[in-house]
C-alpha positions as semicolon CSV with decimal commas, in nm:
position;residue;x (nm);y (nm);z (nm)
1;M;5,884;16,110;7,681
2;E;5,959;16,025;8,017
3;A;6,271;15,866;8,121
4;D;6,246;15,497;8,215
5;N;6,432;15,449;8,524
6;T;6,305;15,058;8,571
7;M;6,649;14,860;8,689
8;T;6,710;14,533;8,508
9;T;6,887;14,279;8,746
10;I;7,033;13,953;8,610
11;L;7,094;13,661;8,861
12;K;7,339;13,425;8,817
13;P;7,161;13,073;8,924
14;H;7,431;12,902;9,173
15;G;7,637;12,629;9,070
16;T;7,635;12,655;8,703
17;T;8,000;12,579;8,661
18;E;8,181;12,310;8,739
19;D;8,397;12,466;8,990
20;D;8,125;12,602;9,160
21;I;7,950;12,282;9,203
22;T;8,272;12,162;9,346
23;A;8,332;12,487;9,584
24;E;7,984;12,430;9,715
25;V;8,046;12,049;9,783
26;L;8,355;12,127;9,954
27;R;8,189;12,363;10,197
28;R;7,911;12,155;10,342
29;F;8,208;11,961;10,499
30;D;8,319;12,276;10,711
31;A;8,033;12,178;10,946
32;T;8,205;11,823;11,006
33;G;8,342;11,833;11,334
34;E;8,604;11,545;11,306
35;P;8,901;11,728;11,156
36;R;9,081;11,400;10,996
37;L;8,726;11,279;10,855
38;R;8,668;11,646;10,714
39;Q;9,005;11,642;10,566
40;I;8,953;11,269;10,375
41;M;8,636;11,411;10,244
42;Q;8,745;11,755;10,091
43;S;9,045;11,581;9,955
44;L;8,843;11,285;9,793
45;V;8,565;11,531;9,676
46;R;8,890;11,744;9,500
47;H;9,007;11,471;9,324
48;L;8,668;11,305;9,236
49;H;8,580;11,642;9,026
50;A;8,894;11,712;8,906
51;F;8,897;11,318;8,770
52;V;8,567;11,370;8,609
53;K;8,615;11,711;8,488
54;D;8,968;11,607;8,330
55;V;8,807;11,267;8,121
56;D;8,477;11,461;8,013
57;L;8,310;11,169;8,176
58;T;7,988;11,090;8,019
59;E;7,646;11,038;8,191
60;A;7,686;10,640;8,051
61;E;8,005;10,603;8,174
62;W;7,937;10,716;8,521
63;M;7,618;10,488;8,504
64;N;7,851;10,208;8,448
65;A;8,111;10,270;8,709
66;I;7,797;10,258;8,953
67;Q;7,683;9,934;8,798
68;F;8,012;9,809;8,821
69;L;8,032;9,903;9,212
70;T;7,737;9,779;9,302
71;E;7,817;9,416;9,114
72;T;8,127;9,474;9,295
73;G;7,936;9,480;9,615
74;H;7,672;9,180;9,566
75;M;7,991;8,932;9,500
76;C;8,136;8,984;9,864
77;S;8,051;8,709;10,087
78;D;8,219;8,559;10,402
79;K;8,449;8,387;10,194
80;R;8,519;8,628;9,914
81;Q;8,599;9,027;9,877
82;E;8,571;9,149;9,592
83;F;8,614;9,506;9,693
84;I;8,968;9,416;9,832
85;L;9,041;9,228;9,495
86;L;8,958;9,592;9,329
87;S;9,162;9,741;9,583
88;D;9,477;9,534;9,501
89;T;9,453;9,509;9,121
90;L;9,418;9,902;9,090
91;G;9,754;9,910;9,312
92;V;9,591;10,080;9,594
93;S;9,641;9,843;9,896
94;M;10,020;9,827;9,813
95;V;10,007;10,217;9,855
96;V;9,838;10,195;10,178
97;D;10,073;9,888;10,305
98;L;10,367;10,095;10,202
99;I;10,244;10,430;10,362
100;N;10,115;10,260;10,710
101;H;10,442;10,011;10,705
102;R;10,747;10,202;10,671
103;K;10,962;9,974;10,841
104;P;11,317;10,048;11,007
105;E;11,623;9,930;10,856
106;G;11,634;9,557;10,914
107;A;11,298;9,441;10,955
108;T;11,111;9,213;10,739
109;E;10,897;9,418;10,488
110;S;10,527;9,376;10,473
111;T;10,289;9,359;10,197
112;V;9,896;9,337;10,137
113;F;9,672;9,133;10,389
114;G;9,458;8,963;10,056
115;P;9,149;8,881;9,976
116;F;9,137;8,520;10,117
117;H;9,238;8,520;10,476
118;R;8,946;8,351;10,721
119;E;8,887;8,323;11,088
120;G;8,923;7,995;11,266
121;A;9,251;7,841;11,099
122;P;9,343;7,545;11,381
123;E;9,626;7,579;11,612
124;L;9,908;7,321;11,538
125;P;10,196;7,235;11,673
126;A;10,532;7,298;11,550
127;G;10,624;7,109;11,252
128;G;10,255;7,015;11,197
129;N;10,107;6,962;10,857
130;M;9,841;7,261;10,709
131;A;9,751;6,988;10,445
132;P;9,526;6,751;10,467
133;R;9,711;6,372;10,428
134;D;9,562;6,298;10,048
135;M;9,642;6,639;9,928
136;K;9,829;6,648;9,603
137;G;10,164;6,828;9,611
138;I;10,543;6,878;9,670
139;P;10,579;6,881;10,053
140;T;10,713;7,150;10,193
141;V;10,874;7,235;10,492
142;V;10,906;7,632;10,639
143;S;11,125;7,735;10,885
144;G;11,243;8,048;11,068
145;R;11,246;8,289;11,313
146;V;11,068;8,593;11,503
147;L;11,326;8,808;11,615
148;T;11,305;9,195;11,739
149;L;11,519;9,450;11,545
150;D;11,822;9,370;11,772
151;G;11,797;8,999;11,691
152;E;11,644;8,899;12,031
153;P;11,396;8,610;12,005
154;I;11,043;8,670;12,032
155;A;10,881;8,339;12,237
156;G;10,542;8,267;12,180
157;A;10,437;8,479;11,874
158;R;10,148;8,359;11,709
159;L;10,179;8,265;11,320
160;D;9,852;8,305;11,140
161;V;9,941;8,112;10,809
162;W;9,728;8,064;10,483
163;Q;9,819;7,973;10,131
164;A;9,668;7,801;9,775
165;D;9,671;7,462;9,681
166;S;9,936;7,280;9,397
167;S;9,622;7,384;9,180
168;G;9,637;7,727;9,256
169;L;9,312;7,749;9,456
170;Y;9,230;7,828;9,819
171;D;8,995;7,616;10,057
172;S;8,682;7,915;10,014
173;Q;8,705;7,841;9,612
174;Y;8,576;7,527;9,674
175;A;8,190;7,549;9,647
176;E;8,125;7,204;9,748
177;T;8,283;7,218;10,085
178;D;8,333;7,461;10,365
179;E;8,603;7,297;10,511
180;L;8,944;7,504;10,603
181;H;9,261;7,374;10,493
182;L;9,598;7,500;10,416
183;R;9,548;7,698;10,710
184;G;9,708;7,719;11,036
185;Q;9,814;7,894;11,371
186;F;10,173;7,839;11,525
187;R;10,375;7,951;11,805
188;T;10,722;8,029;11,825
189;D;10,934;7,890;12,106
190;E;11,180;8,015;12,354
191;E;11,439;8,091;12,042
192;G;11,157;8,238;11,814
193;R;11,156;7,920;11,642
194;F;10,864;7,815;11,414
195;L;10,836;7,496;11,195
196;I;10,549;7,448;10,902
197;R;10,464;7,144;10,693
198;T;10,256;7,224;10,389
199;V;10,232;7,137;10,042
200;R;10,410;7,405;9,790
201;P;10,173;7,646;9,657
202;M;10,100;7,705;9,271
203;Y;10,061;8,051;9,073
204;Y;9,729;8,139;9,005
205;A;9,498;8,370;8,846
206;I;9,286;8,579;9,076
207;P;8,907;8,491;9,063
208;T;8,779;8,645;8,708
209;D;8,411;8,548;8,734
210;G;8,332;8,890;8,907
211;P;8,324;9,256;8,786
212;V;8,697;9,253;8,876
213;G;8,745;9,001;8,624
214;R;8,565;9,173;8,366
215;Y;8,776;9,509;8,426
216;L;9,112;9,338;8,400
217;E;8,977;9,178;8,027
218;M;8,879;9,512;7,925
219;V;9,175;9,677;8,005
220;A;9,419;9,402;7,858
221;Q;9,564;9,279;8,199
222;H;9,616;8,937;8,295
223;P;9,511;8,812;8,626
224;W;9,811;8,576;8,758
225;R;10,014;8,585;9,080
226;P;10,288;8,409;9,183
227;A;10,267;8,152;9,429
228;H;10,329;8,235;9,761
229;I;10,273;8,176;10,118
230;H;10,074;8,432;10,386
231;F;10,187;8,509;10,708
232;K;9,996;8,732;10,980
233;V;10,258;8,740;11,292
234;D;10,139;8,887;11,640
235;A;10,352;8,914;11,981
236;G;10,257;9,126;12,271
237;G;10,443;9,483;12,264
238;H;10,525;9,457;11,874
239;Q;10,375;9,584;11,603
240;R;10,181;9,324;11,368
241;L;10,346;9,161;11,013
242;V;10,140;9,114;10,747
243;T;10,395;8,966;10,508
244;Q;10,430;8,655;10,200
245;L;10,695;8,438;10,111
246;F;10,753;8,384;9,773
247;F;10,943;8,105;9,541
248;P;11,252;8,231;9,344
249;D;11,181;8,019;9,015
250;D;10,815;8,142;8,996
251;P;10,705;8,310;8,609
252;Y;10,476;8,594;8,759
253;L;10,732;8,731;9,086
254;D;10,828;9,019;8,832
255;N;10,469;9,071;8,681
256;D;10,236;8,996;8,982
257;T;9,914;9,135;8,907
258;I;9,865;9,370;9,197
259;G;10,203;9,431;9,196
260;A;10,277;9,291;9,581
261;V;10,640;9,096;9,537
262;K;10,947;9,280;9,704
263;P;11,286;9,119;9,666
264;A;11,392;9,067;10,001
265;L;11,053;8,856;10,059
266;V;11,178;8,628;9,765
267;R;11,325;8,327;9,986
268;P;11,551;8,052;9,857
269;V;11,418;7,672;9,857
C-alpha cells in the first residue's frame, strides 16, 4: 500500500464574520486623501456596524429604516426640511450646536437653527412690525442690544428674525399662500440697540404628518415645542449667533421635544 501524500487545503472564505466585514470596509478608506473625511467615514462605519451588531438588526428592520429615510427625503422642499426635523428630535442638532458653539463666559447662548428659516425676509426699520395688520395675537415688543463681550455696542449688526404665529404655525405651513410673514431683518443703531414689533407666538407641535411624526408616535414621545422667537445675528468681524428667546410661563419649557431650551434664553416678559 502506498502512502497518500495529497495535501488538503481548506480556504476560509473572506468576510465570513461580522468583524471581518467591518475591517474590510474600514480598510477601503485607507486611500482616502482627505484626512478629516477619512476620520469621519471610518468612525461612522465603526459606530454603524457596532449598532447593527448590538441590536441584532433584522433584514426587515433595516429595510424599514431605508424606507423611512427615503420618505424623509421625499418630504423635504424649499418650505420644509424633514431631515432637520429628524435631527432635532433625535437630539443630534443640539449636540452639534454645543460642540461647535462653546461660548466664553458672558456670551449669549446659542441653540438650533430649526427647519423653518426662509430667505428673503423684508428689511424693516427699528420698531417695524413683522405681523400683518389684520393678524390676531397679543401685540409684543422685543428690544435689546447687540454687544461685544467687553460690553461695547455693535452698530449695524443684522438680525434675521422669524417665528410662529399665535396659532402655532409658521407662514410656510399655510398651503394657500407663499407670502412671508412674521419674518424680518433689522439693523442695530449706534448704541447696538434693536426694536421689533410682532405678536406673541404660541407653543406648537412640530409637523406630525410625515415620517418624523410617525416615529414620535411609535416611540411614545410628544411633538410639542415651547413658544419662541428665532434670531440669526451677523456683524462684520464677529462670530454669527443663532439663538432663540423663550417665554417664562410656557408649559413646555422643561419638556421641549427637541431639547433646545437653555435657562439663559428664557427672558422675562
